[in-house]
mmCIF file of C-alpha atoms in Angstrom:
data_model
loop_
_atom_site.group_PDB
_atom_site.id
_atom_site.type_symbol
_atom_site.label_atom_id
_atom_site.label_comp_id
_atom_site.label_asym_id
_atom_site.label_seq_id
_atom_site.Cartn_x
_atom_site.Cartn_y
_atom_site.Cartn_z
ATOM 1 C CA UNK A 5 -12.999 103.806 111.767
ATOM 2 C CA UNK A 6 -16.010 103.819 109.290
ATOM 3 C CA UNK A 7 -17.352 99.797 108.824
ATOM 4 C CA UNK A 8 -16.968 98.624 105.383
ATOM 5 C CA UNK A 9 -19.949 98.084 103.646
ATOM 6 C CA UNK A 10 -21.404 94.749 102.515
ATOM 7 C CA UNK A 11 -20.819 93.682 99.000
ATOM 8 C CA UNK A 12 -24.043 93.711 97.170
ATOM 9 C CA UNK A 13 -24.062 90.130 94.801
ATOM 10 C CA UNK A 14 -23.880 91.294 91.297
ATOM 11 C CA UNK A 15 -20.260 93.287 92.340
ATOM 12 C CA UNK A 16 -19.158 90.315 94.367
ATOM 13 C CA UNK A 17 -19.559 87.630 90.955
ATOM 14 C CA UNK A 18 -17.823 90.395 89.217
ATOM 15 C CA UNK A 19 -15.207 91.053 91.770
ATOM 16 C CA UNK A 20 -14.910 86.504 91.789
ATOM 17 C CA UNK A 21 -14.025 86.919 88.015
ATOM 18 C CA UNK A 22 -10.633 88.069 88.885
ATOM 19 C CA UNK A 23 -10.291 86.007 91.934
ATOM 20 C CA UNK A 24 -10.366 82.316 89.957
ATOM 21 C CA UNK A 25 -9.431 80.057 92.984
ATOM 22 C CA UNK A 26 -11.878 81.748 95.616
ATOM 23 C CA UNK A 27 -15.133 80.867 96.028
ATOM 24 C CA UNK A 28 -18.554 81.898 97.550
ATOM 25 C CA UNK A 29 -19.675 79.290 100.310
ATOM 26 C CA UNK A 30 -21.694 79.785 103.278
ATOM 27 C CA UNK A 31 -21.548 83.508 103.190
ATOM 28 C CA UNK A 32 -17.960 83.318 102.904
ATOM 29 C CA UNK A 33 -15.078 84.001 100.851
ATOM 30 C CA UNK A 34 -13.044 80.897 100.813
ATOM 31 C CA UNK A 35 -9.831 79.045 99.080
ATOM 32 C CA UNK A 36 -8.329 75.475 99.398
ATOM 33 C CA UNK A 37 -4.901 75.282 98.628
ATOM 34 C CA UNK A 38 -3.581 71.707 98.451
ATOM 35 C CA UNK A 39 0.254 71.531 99.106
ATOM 36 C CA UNK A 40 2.247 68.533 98.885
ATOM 37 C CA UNK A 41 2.779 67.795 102.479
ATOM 38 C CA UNK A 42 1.844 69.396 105.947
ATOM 39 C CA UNK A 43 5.497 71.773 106.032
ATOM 40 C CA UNK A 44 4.373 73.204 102.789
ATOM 41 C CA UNK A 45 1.262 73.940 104.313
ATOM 42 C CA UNK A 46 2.191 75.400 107.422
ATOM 43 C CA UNK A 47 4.706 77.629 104.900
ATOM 44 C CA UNK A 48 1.804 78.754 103.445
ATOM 45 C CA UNK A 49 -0.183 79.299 106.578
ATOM 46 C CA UNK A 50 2.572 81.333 108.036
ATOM 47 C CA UNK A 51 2.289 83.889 104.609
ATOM 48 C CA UNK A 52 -0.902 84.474 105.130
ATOM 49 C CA UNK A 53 -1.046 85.130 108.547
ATOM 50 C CA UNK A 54 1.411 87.535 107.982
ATOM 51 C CA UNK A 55 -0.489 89.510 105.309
ATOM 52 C CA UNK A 56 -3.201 89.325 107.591
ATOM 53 C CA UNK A 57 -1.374 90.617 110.652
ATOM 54 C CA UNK A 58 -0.250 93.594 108.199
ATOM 55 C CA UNK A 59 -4.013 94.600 107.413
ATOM 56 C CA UNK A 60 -5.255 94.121 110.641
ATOM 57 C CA UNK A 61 -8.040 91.288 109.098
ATOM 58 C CA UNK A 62 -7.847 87.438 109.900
ATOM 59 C CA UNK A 63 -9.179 84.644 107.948
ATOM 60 C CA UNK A 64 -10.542 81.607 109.288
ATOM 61 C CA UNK A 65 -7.957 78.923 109.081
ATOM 62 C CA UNK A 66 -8.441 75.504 108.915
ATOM 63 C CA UNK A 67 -5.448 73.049 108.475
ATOM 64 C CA UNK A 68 -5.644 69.640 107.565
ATOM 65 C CA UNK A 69 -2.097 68.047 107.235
ATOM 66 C CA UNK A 70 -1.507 69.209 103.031
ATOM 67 C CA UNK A 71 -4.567 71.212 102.842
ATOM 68 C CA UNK A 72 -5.437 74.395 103.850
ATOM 69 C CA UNK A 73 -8.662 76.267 103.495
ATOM 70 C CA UNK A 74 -9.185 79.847 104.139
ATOM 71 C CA UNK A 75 -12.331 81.456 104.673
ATOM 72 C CA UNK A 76 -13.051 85.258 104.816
ATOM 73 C CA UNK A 77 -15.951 87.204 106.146
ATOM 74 C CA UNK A 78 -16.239 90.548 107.969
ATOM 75 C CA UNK A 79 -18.021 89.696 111.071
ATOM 76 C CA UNK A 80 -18.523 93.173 112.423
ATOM 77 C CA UNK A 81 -20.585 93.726 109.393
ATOM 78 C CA UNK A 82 -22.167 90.513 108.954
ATOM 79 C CA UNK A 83 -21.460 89.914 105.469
ATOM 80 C CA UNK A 84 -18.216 90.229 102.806
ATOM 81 C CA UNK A 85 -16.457 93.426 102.213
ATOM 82 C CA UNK A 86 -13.553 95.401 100.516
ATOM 83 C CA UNK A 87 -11.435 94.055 103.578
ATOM 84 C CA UNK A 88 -12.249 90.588 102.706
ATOM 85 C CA UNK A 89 -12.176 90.722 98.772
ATOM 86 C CA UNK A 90 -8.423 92.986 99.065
ATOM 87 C CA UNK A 91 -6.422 90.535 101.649
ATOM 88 C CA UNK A 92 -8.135 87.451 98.659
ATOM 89 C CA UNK A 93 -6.174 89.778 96.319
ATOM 90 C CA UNK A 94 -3.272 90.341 98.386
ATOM 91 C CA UNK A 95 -2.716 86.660 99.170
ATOM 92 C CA UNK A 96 -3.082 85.958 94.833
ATOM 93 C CA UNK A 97 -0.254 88.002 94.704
ATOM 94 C CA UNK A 98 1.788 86.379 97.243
ATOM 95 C CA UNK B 20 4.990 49.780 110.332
ATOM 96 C CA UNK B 21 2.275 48.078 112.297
ATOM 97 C CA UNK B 22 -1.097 49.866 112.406
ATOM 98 C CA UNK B 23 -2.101 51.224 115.779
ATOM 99 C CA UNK B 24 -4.779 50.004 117.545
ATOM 100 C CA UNK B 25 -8.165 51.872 118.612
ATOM 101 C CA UNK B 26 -8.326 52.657 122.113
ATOM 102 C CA UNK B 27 -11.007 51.173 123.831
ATOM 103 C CA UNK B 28 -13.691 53.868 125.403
ATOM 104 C CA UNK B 29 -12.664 52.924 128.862
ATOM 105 C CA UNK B 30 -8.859 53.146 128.628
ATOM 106 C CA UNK B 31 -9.225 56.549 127.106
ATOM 107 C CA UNK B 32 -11.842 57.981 129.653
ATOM 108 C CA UNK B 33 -8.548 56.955 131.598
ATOM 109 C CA UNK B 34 -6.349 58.172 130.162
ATOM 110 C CA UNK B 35 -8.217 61.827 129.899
ATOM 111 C CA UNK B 36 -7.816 61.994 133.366
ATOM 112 C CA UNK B 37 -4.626 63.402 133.074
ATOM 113 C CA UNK B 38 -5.598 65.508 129.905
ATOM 114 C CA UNK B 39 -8.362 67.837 131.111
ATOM 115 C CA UNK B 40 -7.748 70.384 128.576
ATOM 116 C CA UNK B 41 -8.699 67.466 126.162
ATOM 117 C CA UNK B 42 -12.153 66.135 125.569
ATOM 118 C CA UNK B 43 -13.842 63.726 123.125
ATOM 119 C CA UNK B 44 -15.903 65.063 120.713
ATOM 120 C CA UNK B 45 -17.232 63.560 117.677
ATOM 121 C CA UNK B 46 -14.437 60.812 117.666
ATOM 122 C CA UNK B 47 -11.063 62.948 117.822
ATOM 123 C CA UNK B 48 -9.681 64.265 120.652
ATOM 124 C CA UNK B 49 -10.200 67.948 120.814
ATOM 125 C CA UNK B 50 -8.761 70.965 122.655
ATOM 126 C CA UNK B 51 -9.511 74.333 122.076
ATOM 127 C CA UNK B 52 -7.150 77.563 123.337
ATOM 128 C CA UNK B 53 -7.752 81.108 123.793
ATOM 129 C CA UNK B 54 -4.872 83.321 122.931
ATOM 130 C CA UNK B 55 -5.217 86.913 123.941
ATOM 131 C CA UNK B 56 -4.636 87.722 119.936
ATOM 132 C CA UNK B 57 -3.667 86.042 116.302
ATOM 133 C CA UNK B 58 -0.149 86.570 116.923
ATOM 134 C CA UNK B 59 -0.001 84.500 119.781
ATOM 135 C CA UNK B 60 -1.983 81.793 118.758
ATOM 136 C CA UNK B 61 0.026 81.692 115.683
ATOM 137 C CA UNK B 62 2.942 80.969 117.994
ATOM 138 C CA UNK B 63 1.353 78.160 119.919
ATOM 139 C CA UNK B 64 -0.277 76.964 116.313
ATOM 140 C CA UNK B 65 3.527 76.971 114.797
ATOM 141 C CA UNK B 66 4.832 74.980 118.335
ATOM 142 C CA UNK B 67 2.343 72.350 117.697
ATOM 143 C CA UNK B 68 3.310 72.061 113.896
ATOM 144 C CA UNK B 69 6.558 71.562 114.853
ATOM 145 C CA UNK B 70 5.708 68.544 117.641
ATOM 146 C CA UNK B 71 3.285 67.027 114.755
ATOM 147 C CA UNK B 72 6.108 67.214 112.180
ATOM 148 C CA UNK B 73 8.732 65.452 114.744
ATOM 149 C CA UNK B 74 6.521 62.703 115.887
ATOM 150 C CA UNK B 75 4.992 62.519 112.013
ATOM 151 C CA UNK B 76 1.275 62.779 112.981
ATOM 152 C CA UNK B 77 -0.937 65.770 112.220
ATOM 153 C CA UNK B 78 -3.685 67.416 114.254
ATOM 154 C CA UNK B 79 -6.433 69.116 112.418
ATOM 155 C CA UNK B 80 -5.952 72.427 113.613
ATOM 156 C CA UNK B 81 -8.728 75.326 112.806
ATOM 157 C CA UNK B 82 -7.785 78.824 113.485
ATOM 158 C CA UNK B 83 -10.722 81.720 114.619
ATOM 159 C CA UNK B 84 -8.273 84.285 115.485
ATOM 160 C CA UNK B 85 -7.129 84.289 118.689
ATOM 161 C CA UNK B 86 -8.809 80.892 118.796
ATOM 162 C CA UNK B 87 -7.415 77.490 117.856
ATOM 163 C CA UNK B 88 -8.835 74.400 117.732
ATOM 164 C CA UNK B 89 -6.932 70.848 117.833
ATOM 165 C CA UNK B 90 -8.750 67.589 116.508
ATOM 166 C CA UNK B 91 -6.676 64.836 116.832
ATOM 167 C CA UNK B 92 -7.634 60.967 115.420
ATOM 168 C CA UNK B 93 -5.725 58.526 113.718
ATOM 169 C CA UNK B 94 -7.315 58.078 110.014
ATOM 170 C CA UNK B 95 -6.154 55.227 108.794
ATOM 171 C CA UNK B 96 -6.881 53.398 111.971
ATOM 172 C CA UNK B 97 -10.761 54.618 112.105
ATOM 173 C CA UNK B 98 -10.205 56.398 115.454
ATOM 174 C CA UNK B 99 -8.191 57.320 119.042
ATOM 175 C CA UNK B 100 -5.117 55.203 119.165
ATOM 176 C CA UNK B 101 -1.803 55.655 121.340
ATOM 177 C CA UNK B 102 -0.399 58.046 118.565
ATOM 178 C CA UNK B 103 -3.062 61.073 119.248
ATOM 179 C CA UNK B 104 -2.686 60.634 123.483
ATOM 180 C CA UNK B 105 1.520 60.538 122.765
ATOM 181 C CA UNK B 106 1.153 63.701 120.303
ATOM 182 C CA UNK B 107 -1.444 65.658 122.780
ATOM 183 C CA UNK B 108 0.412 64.628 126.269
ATOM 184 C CA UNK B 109 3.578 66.141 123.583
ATOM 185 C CA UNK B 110 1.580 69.230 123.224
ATOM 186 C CA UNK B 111 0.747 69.640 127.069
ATOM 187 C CA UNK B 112 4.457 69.472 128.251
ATOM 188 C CA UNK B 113 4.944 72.797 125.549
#
């Protein structure tokens, strides 16, 4: 399978513009997602994991009882990529 | 409900004795697992969710894949009290 390509800046602000809640940080793509208690959380934990099962691409997960923060990278190609910015799109839409 | 106490550093290197996947770092309790892929430690992350939501205290819990990572500490008590040895003795009988 060809590696996807790093994201050069300028397309990844553009590419931010329709991604309002996700944010650049650390050379990630991230999201907090504040729920109203730790079962809505873990709800929401379990959605994304399945999206990410389904693309074959994991976020970083951290929990932390009603908030959840995900953070995406592709590590294999040291930098952020289609694969990260389409599961941030798929997970919008979910 | 009455606030638990801190353990003292003594009692705890005690009572780690019989939690040697556990260690202290940084002030919480910690363990870390290795699953052999997301899926499974998904699993394992969704067994301890369901421990923290029956005894009504909440690891941080940070997931790297087929890696998770458990932080426990008690907040509003400013450290290591009876409730995060009960919960992680909980998660070693699972």
């Amino acid at each position: 399978m060809r590696m996807p390509e790093i994201i050069a800046d300028t397309q990844l602000q553009a590419a931010l513009l329709s991604l309002p809640a996700w944010k650049l940080e650390q050379g990630e793509l991230t999201r907090t997602v504040v729920f109203q208690d730790f079962k809505q959380a873990m709800g929401f934990v379990n959605r994304v994991a399945e999206l990410a099962e389904a693309k074959g691409h994991h976020p970083d997960i951290d929990i932390r009882y009603n908030k959840v923060r995900l953070g995406l990278v592709t590590h294999d190609a040291g930098g952020i990529t289609e694969k990260d910015l389409r599961l941030a799109q798929e997970i919008e839409r979910n």
